[in-house]
Amino acid sequence: MLVSLIDRDTEDREPQDIVEEAQKPVFYRDEKLGTFELVKGLDLFETAVQWGNQKCLLYFNLGEDKEINDCIQTARRLIHEQDKWDSSIKLFAANKLLELANDWQEQDDSDM
């Protein structure tokens, strides 16, 4: 039970300092991929990278240093070899679409 209020104007700076510090952005800088910013609610870092003529978002999860380093190394390789990967991805997609079109054609032929 509150008996009396001693002072209304007291301020505890420590909790306020903690809140202010928690609201500051957190960055991870990579010399090749640029600056990633921590998305605190999702525990992941993100940055924008160029893939061909499009800007894409690149993410990696907040984790152990080894996991982060593995993610960064993989992303560096993908970006460095993006022409090769872009061709492979397009070829894979084209093959899947061709298979799907052939399946549809077979279904149409069997319905007649």
PDB file of C-alpha atoms in Angstrom:
ATOM      1  CA  MET A   1       0.000   0.000   0.000  1.00  0.00           C
ATOM      2  CA  LEU A   2       1.322   3.446  -0.940  1.00  0.00           C
ATOM      3  CA  VAL A   3       1.485   5.701   2.111  1.00  0.00           C
ATOM      4  CA  SER A   4       2.922   8.847   0.542  1.00  0.00           C
ATOM      5  CA  LEU A   5       4.636   9.957  -2.631  1.00  0.00           C
ATOM      6  CA  ILE A   6       8.056  11.437  -1.908  1.00  0.00           C
ATOM      7  CA  ASP A   7       8.948  12.932  -5.295  1.00  0.00           C
ATOM      8  CA  ARG A   8       7.155  12.981  -8.624  1.00  0.00           C
ATOM      9  CA  ASP A   9      10.071  14.216 -10.703  1.00  0.00           C
ATOM     10  CA  THR A  10      12.514  11.361 -10.173  1.00  0.00           C
ATOM     11  CA  GLU A  11      13.886   9.784 -13.264  1.00  0.00           C
ATOM     12  CA  ASP A  12      15.671   6.469 -13.469  1.00  0.00           C
ATOM     13  CA  ARG A  13      18.067   6.852 -16.413  1.00  0.00           C
ATOM     14  CA  GLU A  14      19.185   3.237 -16.533  1.00  0.00           C
ATOM     15  CA  PRO A  15      15.966   1.776 -17.982  1.00  0.00           C
ATOM     16  CA  GLN A  16      15.693   4.717 -20.368  1.00  0.00           C
ATOM     17  CA  ASP A  17      19.291   4.178 -21.497  1.00  0.00           C
ATOM     18  CA  ILE A  18      18.569   0.491 -22.109  1.00  0.00           C
ATOM     19  CA  VAL A  19      15.496   1.336 -24.198  1.00  0.00           C
ATOM     20  CA  GLU A  20      17.400   3.917 -26.237  1.00  0.00           C
ATOM     21  CA  GLU A  21      20.276   1.517 -26.848  1.00  0.00           C
ATOM     22  CA  ALA A  22      17.874  -1.257 -27.933  1.00  0.00           C
ATOM     23  CA  GLN A  23      16.251   1.079 -30.468  1.00  0.00           C
ATOM     24  CA  LYS A  24      19.518   1.916 -32.227  1.00  0.00           C
ATOM     25  CA  PRO A  25      20.065   0.130 -35.532  1.00  0.00           C
ATOM     26  CA  VAL A  26      22.583  -2.718 -35.649  1.00  0.00           C
ATOM     27  CA  PHE A  27      24.721  -3.225 -38.735  1.00  0.00           C
ATOM     28  CA  TYR A  28      26.965  -5.945 -40.147  1.00  0.00           C
ATOM     29  CA  ARG A  29      29.393  -4.687 -42.766  1.00  0.00           C
ATOM     30  CA  ASP A  30      30.858  -6.892 -45.469  1.00  0.00           C
ATOM     31  CA  GLU A  31      33.485  -5.546 -47.865  1.00  0.00           C
ATOM     32  CA  LYS A  32      31.923  -7.220 -50.916  1.00  0.00           C
ATOM     33  CA  LEU A  33      28.200  -7.363 -50.150  1.00  0.00           C
ATOM     34  CA  GLY A  34      27.778  -4.051 -48.374  1.00  0.00           C
ATOM     35  CA  THR A  35      26.051  -3.147 -45.136  1.00  0.00           C
ATOM     36  CA  PHE A  36      23.386  -5.412 -43.668  1.00  0.00           C
ATOM     37  CA  GLU A  37      20.909  -4.038 -41.136  1.00  0.00           C
ATOM     38  CA  LEU A  38      19.470  -6.191 -38.363  1.00  0.00           C
ATOM     39  CA  VAL A  39      15.698  -6.674 -38.529  1.00  0.00           C
ATOM     40  CA  LYS A  40      15.314  -7.099 -34.794  1.00  0.00           C
ATOM     41  CA  GLY A  41      11.830  -8.602 -34.720  1.00  0.00           C
ATOM     42  CA  LEU A  42      12.903 -11.370 -37.096  1.00  0.00           C
ATOM     43  CA  ASP A  43      16.500 -11.862 -35.897  1.00  0.00           C
ATOM     44  CA  LEU A  44      17.946 -11.559 -39.386  1.00  0.00           C
ATOM     45  CA  PHE A  45      20.154  -9.191 -41.315  1.00  0.00           C
ATOM     46  CA  GLU A  46      19.170  -7.779 -44.703  1.00  0.00           C
ATOM     47  CA  THR A  47      20.730  -5.748 -47.485  1.00  0.00           C
ATOM     48  CA  ALA A  48      19.944  -4.926 -51.092  1.00  0.00           C
ATOM     49  CA  VAL A  49      22.194  -6.433 -53.775  1.00  0.00           C
ATOM     50  CA  GLN A  50      22.232  -6.210 -57.542  1.00  0.00           C
ATOM     51  CA  TRP A  51      21.300  -9.403 -59.401  1.00  0.00           C
ATOM     52  CA  GLY A  52      21.525  -8.762 -63.118  1.00  0.00           C
ATOM     53  CA  ASN A  53      19.501  -5.641 -63.706  1.00  0.00           C
ATOM     54  CA  GLN A  54      17.307  -6.068 -60.621  1.00  0.00           C
ATOM     55  CA  LYS A  55      17.800  -5.087 -57.023  1.00  0.00           C
ATOM     56  CA  CYS A  56      17.138  -8.008 -54.670  1.00  0.00           C
ATOM     57  CA  LEU A  57      17.060  -8.381 -50.916  1.00  0.00           C
ATOM     58  CA  LEU A  58      19.622 -10.683 -49.359  1.00  0.00           C
ATOM     59  CA  TYR A  59      19.051 -12.064 -45.857  1.00  0.00           C
ATOM     60  CA  PHE A  60      20.925 -14.133 -43.345  1.00  0.00           C
ATOM     61  CA  ASN A  61      19.801 -15.263 -39.911  1.00  0.00           C
ATOM     62  CA  LEU A  62      21.346 -13.949 -36.763  1.00  0.00           C
ATOM     63  CA  GLY A  63      23.355 -16.867 -35.439  1.00  0.00           C
ATOM     64  CA  GLU A  64      26.763 -18.122 -34.494  1.00  0.00           C
ATOM     65  CA  ASP A  65      29.784 -16.502 -36.149  1.00  0.00           C
ATOM     66  CA  LYS A  66      30.512 -19.653 -38.170  1.00  0.00           C
ATOM     67  CA  GLU A  67      26.953 -19.744 -39.537  1.00  0.00           C
ATOM     68  CA  ILE A  68      27.144 -16.064 -40.466  1.00  0.00           C
ATOM     69  CA  ASN A  69      30.520 -16.545 -42.160  1.00  0.00           C
ATOM     70  CA  ASP A  70      29.177 -19.540 -44.113  1.00  0.00           C
ATOM     71  CA  CYS A  71      26.185 -17.489 -45.293  1.00  0.00           C
ATOM     72  CA  ILE A  72      28.402 -14.583 -46.326  1.00  0.00           C
ATOM     73  CA  GLN A  73      30.807 -16.861 -48.225  1.00  0.00           C
ATOM     74  CA  THR A  74      27.916 -18.525 -50.071  1.00  0.00           C
ATOM     75  CA  ALA A  75      26.357 -15.175 -50.974  1.00  0.00           C
ATOM     76  CA  ARG A  76      29.707 -13.864 -52.212  1.00  0.00           C
ATOM     77  CA  ARG A  77      30.105 -16.901 -54.487  1.00  0.00           C
ATOM     78  CA  LEU A  78      26.572 -16.565 -55.828  1.00  0.00           C
ATOM     79  CA  ILE A  79      27.012 -12.868 -56.576  1.00  0.00           C
ATOM     80  CA  HIS A  80      30.458 -13.390 -58.103  1.00  0.00           C
ATOM     81  CA  GLU A  81      29.169 -16.216 -60.326  1.00  0.00           C
ATOM     82  CA  GLN A  82      25.724 -14.757 -60.938  1.00  0.00           C
ATOM     83  CA  ASP A  83      25.857 -15.107 -64.733  1.00  0.00           C
ATOM     84  CA  LYS A  84      26.411 -18.851 -64.385  1.00  0.00           C
ATOM     85  CA  TRP A  85      23.736 -19.177 -61.682  1.00  0.00           C
ATOM     86  CA  ASP A  86      21.268 -17.015 -63.582  1.00  0.00           C
ATOM     87  CA  SER A  87      21.614 -19.255 -66.652  1.00  0.00           C
ATOM     88  CA  SER A  88      21.249 -22.418 -64.559  1.00  0.00           C
ATOM     89  CA  ILE A  89      18.146 -21.102 -62.794  1.00  0.00           C
ATOM     90  CA  LYS A  90      16.515 -20.048 -66.071  1.00  0.00           C
ATOM     91  CA  LEU A  91      17.302 -23.408 -67.689  1.00  0.00           C
ATOM     92  CA  PHE A  92      15.848 -25.256 -64.674  1.00  0.00           C
ATOM     93  CA  ALA A  93      12.667 -23.128 -64.791  1.00  0.00           C
ATOM     94  CA  ALA A  94      12.316 -23.617 -68.545  1.00  0.00           C
ATOM     95  CA  ASN A  95      12.624 -27.395 -68.171  1.00  0.00           C
ATOM     96  CA  LYS A  96       9.997 -27.462 -65.413  1.00  0.00           C
ATOM     97  CA  LEU A  97       7.633 -25.335 -67.504  1.00  0.00           C
ATOM     98  CA  LEU A  98       8.181 -27.605 -70.504  1.00  0.00           C
ATOM     99  CA  GLU A  99       7.366 -30.671 -68.392  1.00  0.00           C
ATOM    100  CA  LEU A 100       4.208 -28.967 -67.152  1.00  0.00           C
ATOM    101  CA  ALA A 101       3.162 -27.986 -70.677  1.00  0.00           C
ATOM    102  CA  ASN A 102       3.744 -31.546 -71.875  1.00  0.00           C
ATOM    103  CA  ASP A 103       1.635 -32.896 -68.987  1.00  0.00           C
ATOM    104  CA  TRP A 104      -1.195 -30.529 -69.900  1.00  0.00           C
ATOM    105  CA  GLN A 105      -0.927 -31.542 -73.557  1.00  0.00           C
ATOM    106  CA  GLU A 106      -1.144 -35.235 -72.628  1.00  0.00           C
ATOM    107  CA  GLN A 107      -4.207 -34.542 -70.463  1.00  0.00           C
ATOM    108  CA  ASP A 108      -5.882 -32.651 -73.300  1.00  0.00           C
ATOM    109  CA  ASP A 109      -5.092 -35.470 -75.751  1.00  0.00           C
ATOM    110  CA  SER A 110      -6.503 -38.127 -73.415  1.00  0.00           C
ATOM    111  CA  ASP A 111      -9.709 -36.143 -72.855  1.00  0.00           C
ATOM    112  CA  MET A 112     -10.543 -36.212 -76.583  1.00  0.00           C
TER     113      MET A 112
END
